[in-house]
Coordinates of N, CA and C in Angstrom, one line a residue:
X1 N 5.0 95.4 15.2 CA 6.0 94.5 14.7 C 6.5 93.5 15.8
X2 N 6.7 93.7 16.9 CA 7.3 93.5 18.1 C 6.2 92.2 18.8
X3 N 4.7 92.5 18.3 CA 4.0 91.6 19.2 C 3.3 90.5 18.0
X4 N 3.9 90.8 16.6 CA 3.6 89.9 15.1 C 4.5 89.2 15.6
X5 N 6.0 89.3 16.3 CA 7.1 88.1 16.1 C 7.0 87.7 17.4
X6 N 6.2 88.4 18.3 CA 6.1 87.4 19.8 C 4.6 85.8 19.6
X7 N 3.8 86.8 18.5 CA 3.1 85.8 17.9 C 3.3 84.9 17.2
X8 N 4.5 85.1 16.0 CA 4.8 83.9 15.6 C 5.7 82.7 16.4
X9 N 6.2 83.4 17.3 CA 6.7 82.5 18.4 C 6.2 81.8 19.2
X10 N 5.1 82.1 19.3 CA 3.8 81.2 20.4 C 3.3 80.2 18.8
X11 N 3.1 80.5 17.8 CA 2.4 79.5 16.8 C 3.8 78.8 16.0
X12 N 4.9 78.7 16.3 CA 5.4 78.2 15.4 C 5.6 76.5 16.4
X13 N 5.6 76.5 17.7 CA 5.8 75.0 18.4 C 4.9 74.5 17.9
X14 N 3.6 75.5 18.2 CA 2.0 74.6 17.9 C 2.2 73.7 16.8
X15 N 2.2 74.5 15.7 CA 2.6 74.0 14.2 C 3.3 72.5 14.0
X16 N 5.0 72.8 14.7 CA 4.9 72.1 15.0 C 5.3 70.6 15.0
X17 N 4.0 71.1 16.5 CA 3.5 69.6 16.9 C 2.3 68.8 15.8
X18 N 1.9 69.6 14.7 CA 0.7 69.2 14.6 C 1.1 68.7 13.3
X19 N 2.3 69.4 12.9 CA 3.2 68.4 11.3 C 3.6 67.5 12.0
X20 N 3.4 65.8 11.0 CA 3.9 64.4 11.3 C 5.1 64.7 11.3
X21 N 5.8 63.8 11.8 CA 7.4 64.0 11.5 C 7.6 63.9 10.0
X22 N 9.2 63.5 10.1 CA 9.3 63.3 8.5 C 9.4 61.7 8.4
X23 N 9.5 61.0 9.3 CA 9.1 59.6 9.0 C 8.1 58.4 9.4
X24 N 7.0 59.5 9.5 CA 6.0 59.4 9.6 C 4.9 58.5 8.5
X25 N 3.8 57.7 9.1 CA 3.7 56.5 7.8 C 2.1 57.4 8.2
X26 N 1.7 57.0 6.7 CA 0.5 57.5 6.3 C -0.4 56.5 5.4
X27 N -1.4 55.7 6.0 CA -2.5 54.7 5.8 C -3.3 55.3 4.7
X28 N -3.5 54.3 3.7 CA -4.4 54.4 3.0 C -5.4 53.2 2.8
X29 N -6.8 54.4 3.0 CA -7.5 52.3 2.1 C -9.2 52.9 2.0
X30 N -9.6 51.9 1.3 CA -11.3 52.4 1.0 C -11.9 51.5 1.7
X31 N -13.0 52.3 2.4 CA -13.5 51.9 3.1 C -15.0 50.9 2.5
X32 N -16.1 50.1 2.9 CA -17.4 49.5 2.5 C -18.1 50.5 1.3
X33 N -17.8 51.7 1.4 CA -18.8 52.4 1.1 C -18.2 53.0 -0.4
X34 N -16.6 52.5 -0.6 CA -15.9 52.9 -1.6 C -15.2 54.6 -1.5
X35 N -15.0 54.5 -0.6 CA -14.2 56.3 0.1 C -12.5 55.5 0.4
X36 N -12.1 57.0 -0.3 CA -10.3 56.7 0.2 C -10.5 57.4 1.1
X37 N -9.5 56.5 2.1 CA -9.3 57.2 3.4 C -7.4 57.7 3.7
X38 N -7.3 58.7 4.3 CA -5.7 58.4 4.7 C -5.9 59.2 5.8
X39 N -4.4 58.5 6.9 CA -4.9 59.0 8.1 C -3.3 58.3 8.5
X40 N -2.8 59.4 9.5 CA -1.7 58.1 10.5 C -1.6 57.7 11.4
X41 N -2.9 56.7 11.3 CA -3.1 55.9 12.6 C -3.7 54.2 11.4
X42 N -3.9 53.7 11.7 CA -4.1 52.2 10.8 C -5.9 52.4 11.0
X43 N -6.3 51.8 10.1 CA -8.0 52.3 10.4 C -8.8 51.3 10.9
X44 N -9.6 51.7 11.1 CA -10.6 51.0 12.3 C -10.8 49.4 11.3
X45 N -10.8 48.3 12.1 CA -11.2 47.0 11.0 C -10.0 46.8 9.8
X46 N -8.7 47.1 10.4 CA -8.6 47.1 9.0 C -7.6 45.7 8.6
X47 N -7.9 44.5 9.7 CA -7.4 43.6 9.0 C -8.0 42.5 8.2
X48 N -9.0 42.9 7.9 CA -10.1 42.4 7.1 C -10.5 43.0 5.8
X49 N -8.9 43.8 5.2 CA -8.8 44.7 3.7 C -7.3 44.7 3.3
X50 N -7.4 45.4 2.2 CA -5.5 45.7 1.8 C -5.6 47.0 2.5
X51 N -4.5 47.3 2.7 CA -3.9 47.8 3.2 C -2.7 49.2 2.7
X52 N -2.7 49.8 2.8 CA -1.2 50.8 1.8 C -1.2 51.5 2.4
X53 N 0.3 51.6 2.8 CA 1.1 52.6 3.6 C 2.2 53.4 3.2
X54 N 1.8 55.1 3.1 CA 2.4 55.8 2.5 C 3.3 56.5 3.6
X55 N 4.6 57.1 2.8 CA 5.3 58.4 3.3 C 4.9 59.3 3.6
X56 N 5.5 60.3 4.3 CA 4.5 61.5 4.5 C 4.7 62.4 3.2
X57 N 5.0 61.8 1.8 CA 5.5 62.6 1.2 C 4.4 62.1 -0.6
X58 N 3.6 60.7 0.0 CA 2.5 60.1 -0.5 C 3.0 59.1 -1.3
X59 N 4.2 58.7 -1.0 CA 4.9 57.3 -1.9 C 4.7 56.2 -1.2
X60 N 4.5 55.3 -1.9 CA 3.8 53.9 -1.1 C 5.0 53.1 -0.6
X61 N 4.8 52.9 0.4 CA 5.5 52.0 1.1 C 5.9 51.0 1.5
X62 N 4.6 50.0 1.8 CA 4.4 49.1 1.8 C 3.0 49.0 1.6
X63 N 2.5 47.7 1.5 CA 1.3 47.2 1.2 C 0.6 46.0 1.5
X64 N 0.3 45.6 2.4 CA -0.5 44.7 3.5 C -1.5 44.0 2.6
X65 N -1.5 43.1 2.1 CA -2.5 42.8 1.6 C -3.8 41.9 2.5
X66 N -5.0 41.7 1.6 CA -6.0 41.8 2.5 C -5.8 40.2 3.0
X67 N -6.1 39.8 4.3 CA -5.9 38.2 4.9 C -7.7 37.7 4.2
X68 N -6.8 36.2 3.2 CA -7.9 35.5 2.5 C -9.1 35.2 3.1
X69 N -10.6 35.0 2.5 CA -12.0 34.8 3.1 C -11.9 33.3 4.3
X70 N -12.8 33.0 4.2 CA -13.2 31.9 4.4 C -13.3 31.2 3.5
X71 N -13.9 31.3 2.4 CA -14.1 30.7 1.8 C -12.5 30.4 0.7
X72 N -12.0 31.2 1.0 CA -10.4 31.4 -0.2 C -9.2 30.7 1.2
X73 N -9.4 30.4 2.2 CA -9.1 29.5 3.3 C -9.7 28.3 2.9
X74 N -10.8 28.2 2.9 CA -11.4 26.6 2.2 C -10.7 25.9 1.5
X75 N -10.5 26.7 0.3 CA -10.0 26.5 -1.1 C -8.4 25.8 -0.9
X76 N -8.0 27.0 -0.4 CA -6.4 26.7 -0.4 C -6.2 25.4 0.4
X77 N -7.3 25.0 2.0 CA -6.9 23.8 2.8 C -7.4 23.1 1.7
X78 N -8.3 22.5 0.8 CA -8.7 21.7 -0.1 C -6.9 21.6 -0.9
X79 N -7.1 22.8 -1.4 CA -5.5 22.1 -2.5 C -4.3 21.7 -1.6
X80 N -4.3 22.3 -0.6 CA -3.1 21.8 0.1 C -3.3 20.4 0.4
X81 N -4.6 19.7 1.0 CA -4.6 18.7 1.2 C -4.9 17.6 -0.4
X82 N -5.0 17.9 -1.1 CA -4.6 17.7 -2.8 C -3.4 17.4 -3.0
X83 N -2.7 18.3 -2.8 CA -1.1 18.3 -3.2 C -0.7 16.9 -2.5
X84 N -1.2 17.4 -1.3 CA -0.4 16.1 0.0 C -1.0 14.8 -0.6
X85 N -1.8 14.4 -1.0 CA -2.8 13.1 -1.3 C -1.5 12.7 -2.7
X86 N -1.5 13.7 -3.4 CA -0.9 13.0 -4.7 C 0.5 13.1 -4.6
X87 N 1.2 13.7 -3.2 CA 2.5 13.5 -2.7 C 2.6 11.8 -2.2
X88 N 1.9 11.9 -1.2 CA 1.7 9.8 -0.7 C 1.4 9.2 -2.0
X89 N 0.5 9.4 -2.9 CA 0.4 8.5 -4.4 C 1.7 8.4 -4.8
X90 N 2.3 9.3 -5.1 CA 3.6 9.7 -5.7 C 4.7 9.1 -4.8
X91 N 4.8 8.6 -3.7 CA 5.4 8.2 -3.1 C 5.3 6.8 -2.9
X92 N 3.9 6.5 -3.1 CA 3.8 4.6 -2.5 C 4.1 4.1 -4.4
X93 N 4.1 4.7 -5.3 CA 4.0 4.3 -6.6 C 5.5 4.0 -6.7
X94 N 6.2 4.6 -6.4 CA 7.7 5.0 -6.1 C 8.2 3.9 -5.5
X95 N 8.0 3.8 -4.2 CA 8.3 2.7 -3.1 C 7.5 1.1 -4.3
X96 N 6.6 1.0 -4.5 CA 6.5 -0.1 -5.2 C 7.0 -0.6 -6.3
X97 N 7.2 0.7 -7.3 CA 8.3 0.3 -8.4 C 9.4 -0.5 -7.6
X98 N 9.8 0.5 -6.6 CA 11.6 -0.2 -5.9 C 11.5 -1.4 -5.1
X99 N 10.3 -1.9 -5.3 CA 10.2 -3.3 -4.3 C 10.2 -4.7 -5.8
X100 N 9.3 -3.3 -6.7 CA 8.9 -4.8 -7.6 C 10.9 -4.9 -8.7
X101 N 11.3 -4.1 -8.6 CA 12.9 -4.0 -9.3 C 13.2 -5.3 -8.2
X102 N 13.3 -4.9 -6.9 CA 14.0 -5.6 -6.1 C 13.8 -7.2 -6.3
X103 N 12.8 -7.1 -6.2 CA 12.2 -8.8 -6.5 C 12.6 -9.4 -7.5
X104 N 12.4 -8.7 -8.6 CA 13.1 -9.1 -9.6 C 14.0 -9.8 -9.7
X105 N 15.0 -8.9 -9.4 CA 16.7 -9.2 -9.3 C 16.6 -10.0 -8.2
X106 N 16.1 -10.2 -7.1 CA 16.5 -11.4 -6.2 C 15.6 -12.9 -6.7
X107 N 14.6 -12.4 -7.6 CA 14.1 -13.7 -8.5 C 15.3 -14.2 -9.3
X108 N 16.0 -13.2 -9.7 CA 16.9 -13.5 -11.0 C 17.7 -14.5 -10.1
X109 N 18.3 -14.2 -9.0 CA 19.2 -14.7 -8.5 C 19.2 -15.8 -8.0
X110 N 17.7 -16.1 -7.4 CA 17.7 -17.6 -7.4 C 17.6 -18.3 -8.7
X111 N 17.0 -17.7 -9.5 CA 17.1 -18.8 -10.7 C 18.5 -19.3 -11.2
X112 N 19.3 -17.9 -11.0 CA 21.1 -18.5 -11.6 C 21.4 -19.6 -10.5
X113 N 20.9 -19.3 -9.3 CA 21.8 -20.3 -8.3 C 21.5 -21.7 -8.5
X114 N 19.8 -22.1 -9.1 CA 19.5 -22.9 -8.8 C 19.1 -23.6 -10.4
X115 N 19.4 -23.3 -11.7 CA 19.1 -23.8 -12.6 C 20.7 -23.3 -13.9
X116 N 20.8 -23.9 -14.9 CA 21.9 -23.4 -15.5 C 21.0 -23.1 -16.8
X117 N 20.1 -24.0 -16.9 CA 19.5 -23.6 -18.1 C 17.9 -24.0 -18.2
X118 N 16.5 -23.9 -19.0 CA 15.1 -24.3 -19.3 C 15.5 -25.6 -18.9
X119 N 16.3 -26.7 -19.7 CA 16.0 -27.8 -19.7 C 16.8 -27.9 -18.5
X120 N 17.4 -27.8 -17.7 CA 17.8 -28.5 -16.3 C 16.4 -28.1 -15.6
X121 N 15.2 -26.9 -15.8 CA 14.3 -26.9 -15.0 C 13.4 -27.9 -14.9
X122 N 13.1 -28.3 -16.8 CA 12.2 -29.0 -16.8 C 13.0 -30.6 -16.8
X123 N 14.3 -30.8 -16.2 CA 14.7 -32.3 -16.1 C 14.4 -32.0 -14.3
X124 N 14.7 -31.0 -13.9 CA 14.2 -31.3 -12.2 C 12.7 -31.6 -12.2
X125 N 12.1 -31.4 -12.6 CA 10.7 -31.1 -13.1 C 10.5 -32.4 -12.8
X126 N 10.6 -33.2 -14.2 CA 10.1 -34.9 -14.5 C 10.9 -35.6 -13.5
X127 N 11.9 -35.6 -12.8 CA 12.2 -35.9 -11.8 C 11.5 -35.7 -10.4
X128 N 11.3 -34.6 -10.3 CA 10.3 -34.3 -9.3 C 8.8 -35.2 -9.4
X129 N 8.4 -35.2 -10.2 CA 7.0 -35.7 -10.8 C 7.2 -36.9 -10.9
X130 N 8.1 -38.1 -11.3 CA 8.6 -39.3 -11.1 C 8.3 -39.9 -9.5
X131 N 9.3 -39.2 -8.8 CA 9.3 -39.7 -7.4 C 7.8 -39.2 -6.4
X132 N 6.8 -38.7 -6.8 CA 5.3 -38.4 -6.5 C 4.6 -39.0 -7.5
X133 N 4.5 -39.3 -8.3 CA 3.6 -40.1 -9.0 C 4.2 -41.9 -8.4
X134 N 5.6 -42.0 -8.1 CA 5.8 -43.8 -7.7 C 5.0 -43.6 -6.3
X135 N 5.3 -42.1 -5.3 CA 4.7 -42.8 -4.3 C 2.9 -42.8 -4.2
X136 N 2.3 -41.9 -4.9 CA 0.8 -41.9 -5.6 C 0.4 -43.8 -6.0
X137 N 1.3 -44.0 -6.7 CA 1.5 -45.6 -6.9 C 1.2 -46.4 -5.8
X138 N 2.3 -46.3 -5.5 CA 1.9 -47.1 -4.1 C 1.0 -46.9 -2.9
X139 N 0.6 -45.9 -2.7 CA -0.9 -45.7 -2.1 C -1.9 -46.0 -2.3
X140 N -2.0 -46.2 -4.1 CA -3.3 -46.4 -4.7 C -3.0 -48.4 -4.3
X141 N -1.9 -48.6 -4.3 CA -2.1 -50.1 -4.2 C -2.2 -50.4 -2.9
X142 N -2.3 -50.1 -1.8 CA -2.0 -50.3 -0.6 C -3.5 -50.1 -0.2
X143 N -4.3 -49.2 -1.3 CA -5.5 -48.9 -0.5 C -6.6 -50.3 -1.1
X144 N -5.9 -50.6 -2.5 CA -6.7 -51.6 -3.1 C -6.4 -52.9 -2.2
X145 N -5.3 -53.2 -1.7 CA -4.7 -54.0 -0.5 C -6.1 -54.2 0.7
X146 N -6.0 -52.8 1.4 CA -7.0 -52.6 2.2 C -8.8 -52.8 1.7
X147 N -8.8 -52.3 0.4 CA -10.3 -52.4 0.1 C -10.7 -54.5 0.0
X148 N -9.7 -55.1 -0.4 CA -10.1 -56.2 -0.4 C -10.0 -56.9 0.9
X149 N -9.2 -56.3 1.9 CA -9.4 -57.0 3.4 C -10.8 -56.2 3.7
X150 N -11.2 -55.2 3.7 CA -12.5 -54.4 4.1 C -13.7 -55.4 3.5
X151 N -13.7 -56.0 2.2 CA -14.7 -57.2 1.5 C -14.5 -58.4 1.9
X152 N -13.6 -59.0 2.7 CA -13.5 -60.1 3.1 C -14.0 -60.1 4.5
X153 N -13.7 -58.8 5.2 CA -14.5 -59.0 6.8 C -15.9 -58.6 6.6
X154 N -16.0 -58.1 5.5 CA -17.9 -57.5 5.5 C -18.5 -58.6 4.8
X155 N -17.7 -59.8 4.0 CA -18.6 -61.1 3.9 C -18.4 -61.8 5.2
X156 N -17.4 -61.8 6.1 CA -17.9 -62.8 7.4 C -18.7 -62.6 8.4
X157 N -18.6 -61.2 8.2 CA -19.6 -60.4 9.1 C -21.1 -60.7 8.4
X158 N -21.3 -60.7 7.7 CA -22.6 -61.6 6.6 C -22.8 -62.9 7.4
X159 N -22.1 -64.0 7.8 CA -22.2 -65.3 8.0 C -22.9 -65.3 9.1
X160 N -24.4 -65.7 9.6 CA -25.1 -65.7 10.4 C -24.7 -66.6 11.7
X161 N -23.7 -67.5 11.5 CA -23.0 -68.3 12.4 C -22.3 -67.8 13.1
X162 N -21.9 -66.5 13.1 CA -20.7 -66.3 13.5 C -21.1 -65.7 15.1
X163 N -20.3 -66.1 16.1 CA -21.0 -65.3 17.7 C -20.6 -64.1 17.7
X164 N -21.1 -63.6 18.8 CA -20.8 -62.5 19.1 C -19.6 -61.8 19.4
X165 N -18.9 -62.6 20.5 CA -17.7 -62.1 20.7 C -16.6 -62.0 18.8
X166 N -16.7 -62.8 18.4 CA -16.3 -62.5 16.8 C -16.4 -61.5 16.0
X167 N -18.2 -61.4 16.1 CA -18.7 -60.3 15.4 C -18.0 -58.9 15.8
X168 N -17.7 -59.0 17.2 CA -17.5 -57.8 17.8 C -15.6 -57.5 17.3
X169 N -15.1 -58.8 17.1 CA -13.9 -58.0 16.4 C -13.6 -58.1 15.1
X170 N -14.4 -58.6 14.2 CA -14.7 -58.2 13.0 C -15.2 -56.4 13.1
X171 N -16.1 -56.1 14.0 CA -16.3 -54.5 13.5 C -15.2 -53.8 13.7
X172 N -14.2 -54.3 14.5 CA -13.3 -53.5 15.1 C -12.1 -53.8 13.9
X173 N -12.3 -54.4 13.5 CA -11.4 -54.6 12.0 C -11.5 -53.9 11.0
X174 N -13.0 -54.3 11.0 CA -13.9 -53.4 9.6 C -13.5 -51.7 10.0
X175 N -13.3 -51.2 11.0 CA -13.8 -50.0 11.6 C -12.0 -49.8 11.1
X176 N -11.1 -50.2 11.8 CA -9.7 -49.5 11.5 C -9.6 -49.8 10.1
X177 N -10.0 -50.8 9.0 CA -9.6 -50.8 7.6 C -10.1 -49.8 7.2
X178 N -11.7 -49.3 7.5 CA -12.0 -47.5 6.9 C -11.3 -46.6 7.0
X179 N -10.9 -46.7 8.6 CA -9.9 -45.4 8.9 C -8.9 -45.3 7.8
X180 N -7.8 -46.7 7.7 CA -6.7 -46.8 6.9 C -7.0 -46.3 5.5
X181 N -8.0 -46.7 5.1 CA -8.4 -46.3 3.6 C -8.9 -44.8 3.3
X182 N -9.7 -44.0 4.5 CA -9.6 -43.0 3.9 C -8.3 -41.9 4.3
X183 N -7.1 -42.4 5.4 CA -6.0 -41.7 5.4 C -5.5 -42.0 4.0
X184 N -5.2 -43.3 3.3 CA -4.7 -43.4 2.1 C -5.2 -42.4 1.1
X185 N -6.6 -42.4 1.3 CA -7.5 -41.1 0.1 C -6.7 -39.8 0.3
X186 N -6.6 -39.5 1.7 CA -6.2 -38.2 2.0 C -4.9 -38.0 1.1
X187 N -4.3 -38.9 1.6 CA -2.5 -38.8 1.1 C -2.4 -38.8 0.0
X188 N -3.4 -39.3 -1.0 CA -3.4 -39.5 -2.5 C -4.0 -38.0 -3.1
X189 N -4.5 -37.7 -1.9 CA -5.2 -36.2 -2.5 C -4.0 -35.4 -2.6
X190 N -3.4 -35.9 -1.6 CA -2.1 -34.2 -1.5 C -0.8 -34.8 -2.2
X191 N -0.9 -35.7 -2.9 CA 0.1 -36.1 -3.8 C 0.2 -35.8 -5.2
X192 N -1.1 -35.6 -5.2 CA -2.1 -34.9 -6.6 C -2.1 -33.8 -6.3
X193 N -2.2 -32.7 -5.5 CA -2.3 -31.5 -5.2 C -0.8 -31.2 -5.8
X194 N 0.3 -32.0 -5.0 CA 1.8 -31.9 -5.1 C 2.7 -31.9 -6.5
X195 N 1.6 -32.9 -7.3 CA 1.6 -33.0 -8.8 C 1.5 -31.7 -9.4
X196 N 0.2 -31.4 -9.0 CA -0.2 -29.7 -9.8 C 0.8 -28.4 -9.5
X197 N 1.4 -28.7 -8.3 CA 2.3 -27.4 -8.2 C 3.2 -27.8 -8.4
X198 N 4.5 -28.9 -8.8 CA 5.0 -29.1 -9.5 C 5.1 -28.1 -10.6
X199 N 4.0 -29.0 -11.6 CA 4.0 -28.3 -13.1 C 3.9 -26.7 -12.8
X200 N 2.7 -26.4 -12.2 CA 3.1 -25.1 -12.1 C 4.2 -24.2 -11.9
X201 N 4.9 -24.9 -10.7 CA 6.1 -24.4 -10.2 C 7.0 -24.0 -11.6
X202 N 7.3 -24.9 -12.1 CA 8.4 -25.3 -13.3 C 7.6 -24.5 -14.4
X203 N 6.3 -24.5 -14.7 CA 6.5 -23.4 -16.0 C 6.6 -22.1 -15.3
X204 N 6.3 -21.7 -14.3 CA 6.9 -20.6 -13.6 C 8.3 -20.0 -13.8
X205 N 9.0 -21.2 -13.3 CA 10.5 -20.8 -13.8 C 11.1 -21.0 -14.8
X206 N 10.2 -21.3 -15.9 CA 10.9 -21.2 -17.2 C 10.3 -20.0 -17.5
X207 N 9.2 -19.7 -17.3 CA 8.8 -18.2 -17.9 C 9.8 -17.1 -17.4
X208 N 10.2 -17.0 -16.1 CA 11.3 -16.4 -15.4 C 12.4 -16.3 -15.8
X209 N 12.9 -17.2 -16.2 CA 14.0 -17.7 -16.7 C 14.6 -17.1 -18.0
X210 N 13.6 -17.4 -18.6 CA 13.1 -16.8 -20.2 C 13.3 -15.0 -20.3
X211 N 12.7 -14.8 -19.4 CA 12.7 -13.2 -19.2 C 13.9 -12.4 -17.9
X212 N 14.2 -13.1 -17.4 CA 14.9 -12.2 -16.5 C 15.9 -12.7 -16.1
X213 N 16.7 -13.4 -17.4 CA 17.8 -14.4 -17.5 C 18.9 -12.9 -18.2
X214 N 18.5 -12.1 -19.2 CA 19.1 -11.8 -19.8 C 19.7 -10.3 -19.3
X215 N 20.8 -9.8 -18.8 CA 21.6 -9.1 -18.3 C 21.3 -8.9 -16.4
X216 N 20.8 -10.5 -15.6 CA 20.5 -10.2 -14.5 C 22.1 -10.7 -13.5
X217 N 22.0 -9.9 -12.4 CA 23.2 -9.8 -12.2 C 23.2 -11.1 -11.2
X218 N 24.3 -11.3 -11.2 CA 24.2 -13.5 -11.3 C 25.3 -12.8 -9.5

C-alpha cells in the first residue's frame, strides 16, 4: 500500500506536465491529403490554409481563414482598380456637370447686363453690321480709286517714249499701288470675316437668351 501511494506520487507531476493547461489552444486543419489534424502547436505550412483553433475542451475559437491565391489577389487588384477607374469617371462627370451649371449662370448674367430684351440684340446687331459694311464701302472704293491709278501708270509705262529715269518711277508707283490694293483686299477680307461673326454672334444670343432668360439669377 505504502509503495502504490509513493508511486502515485512520482506519476501524478508527470501527468501533470503532459495535460495542456486549461487555456490551452488546440489547432485544427486538413492537411493535402484530406486528414484532420489537431495538435497544440500551429502546423507545419499553415499559412497557406484555414485554419481553426479550438479549446482544450474542442470548441472553436477562432478561425484564420485561408490568405487568398494568386490568382484570387489578381482578381481582387483588377476590381479594386475597377472601382477606382469608375470613382475618377464618377468624379470628372460630376466636376463637369458643376462647370457646365456654372457657365450657364454666368452666361445668363451677361446676357441680363448686356441686353434687356431679343430685339435690343438684334437692334445692336444691324447696328453693328451698319458701321462694318459703311467701312467694307469704303475700302471697296478706295481700292477702285487705286485700281484706276494702277491702269493709268501701266498705259504710260506702255509709251515707248518714255526714258528711263521715268520708267524707273513709274515702276516704283506701279509697285506701291499693288501693295496698297492688296492691303485693301486684306482689310476687306476681315471686314467680311467681321460680318459673319457678327450674325453669328447675335443669333447666339438670342438662342441664349431664349433659353436661359427664364428664372436666371440677374
Amino acid at each position: 500500500m505504502k509503495q502504490t501511494i509513493r508511486m502515485l506520487a512520482l506519476l501524478l507531476p508527470l501527468a501533470a506536465l503532459l495535460l495542456p493547461p486549461a487555456d490551452a489552444r488546440i489547432y485544427r486543419w486538413t492537411d493535402d491529403a484530406g486528414v484532420v489534424h489537431y495538435s497544440t502547436t500551429p502546423p507545419p505550412s499553415s499559412a497557406d490554409r484555414e485554419l481553426r483553433i479550438l479549446d482544450n475542451e474542442g470548441r472553436q475559437r477562432q478561425v484564420r481563414p485561408a490568405p487568398p491565391t494568386a490568382e484570387e489577389r489578381e482578381r481582387a487588384a483588377r476590381e479594386r482598380e475597377e472601382k477606382r477607374r469608375e470613382a475618377e469617371r464618377r468624379e470628372r462627370e460630376q466636376t463637369q456637370r458643376q462647370a457646365e451649371a456654372a457657365a450657364r449662370e454666368q452666361r445668363a448674367r451677361q446676357l441680363h447686363a448686356a441686353y434687356a430684351s431679343v430685339d435690343e440684340i438684334r437692334r445692336q446687331r444691324d447696328r453693328r453690321l451698319e458701321m462694318v459694311e459703311t467701312t467694307l464701302m469704303l475700302s471697296e472704293r478706295q481700292e477702285a480709286t487705286l485700281q484706276r491709278e494702277l491702269e493709268r501708270i501701266a498705259a504710260q509705262m506702255r509709251n515707248a517714249q518714255v526714258d528711263e529715269a521715268t520708267m524707273g518711277r513709274y515702276r516704283e508707283e506701279f509697285a506701291d499701288l499693288e501693295s496698297r490694293i492688296h492691303r485693301e483686299w486684306a482689310f476687306q477680307r476681315r471686314q467680311r470675316e467681321m460680318l459673319a461673326e457678327i450674325m453669328a454672334s447675335a443669333e447666339e444670343d438670342v438662342r441664349d437668351f431664349e433659353r436661359l432668360m427664364n428664372g436666371a439669377p440677374r
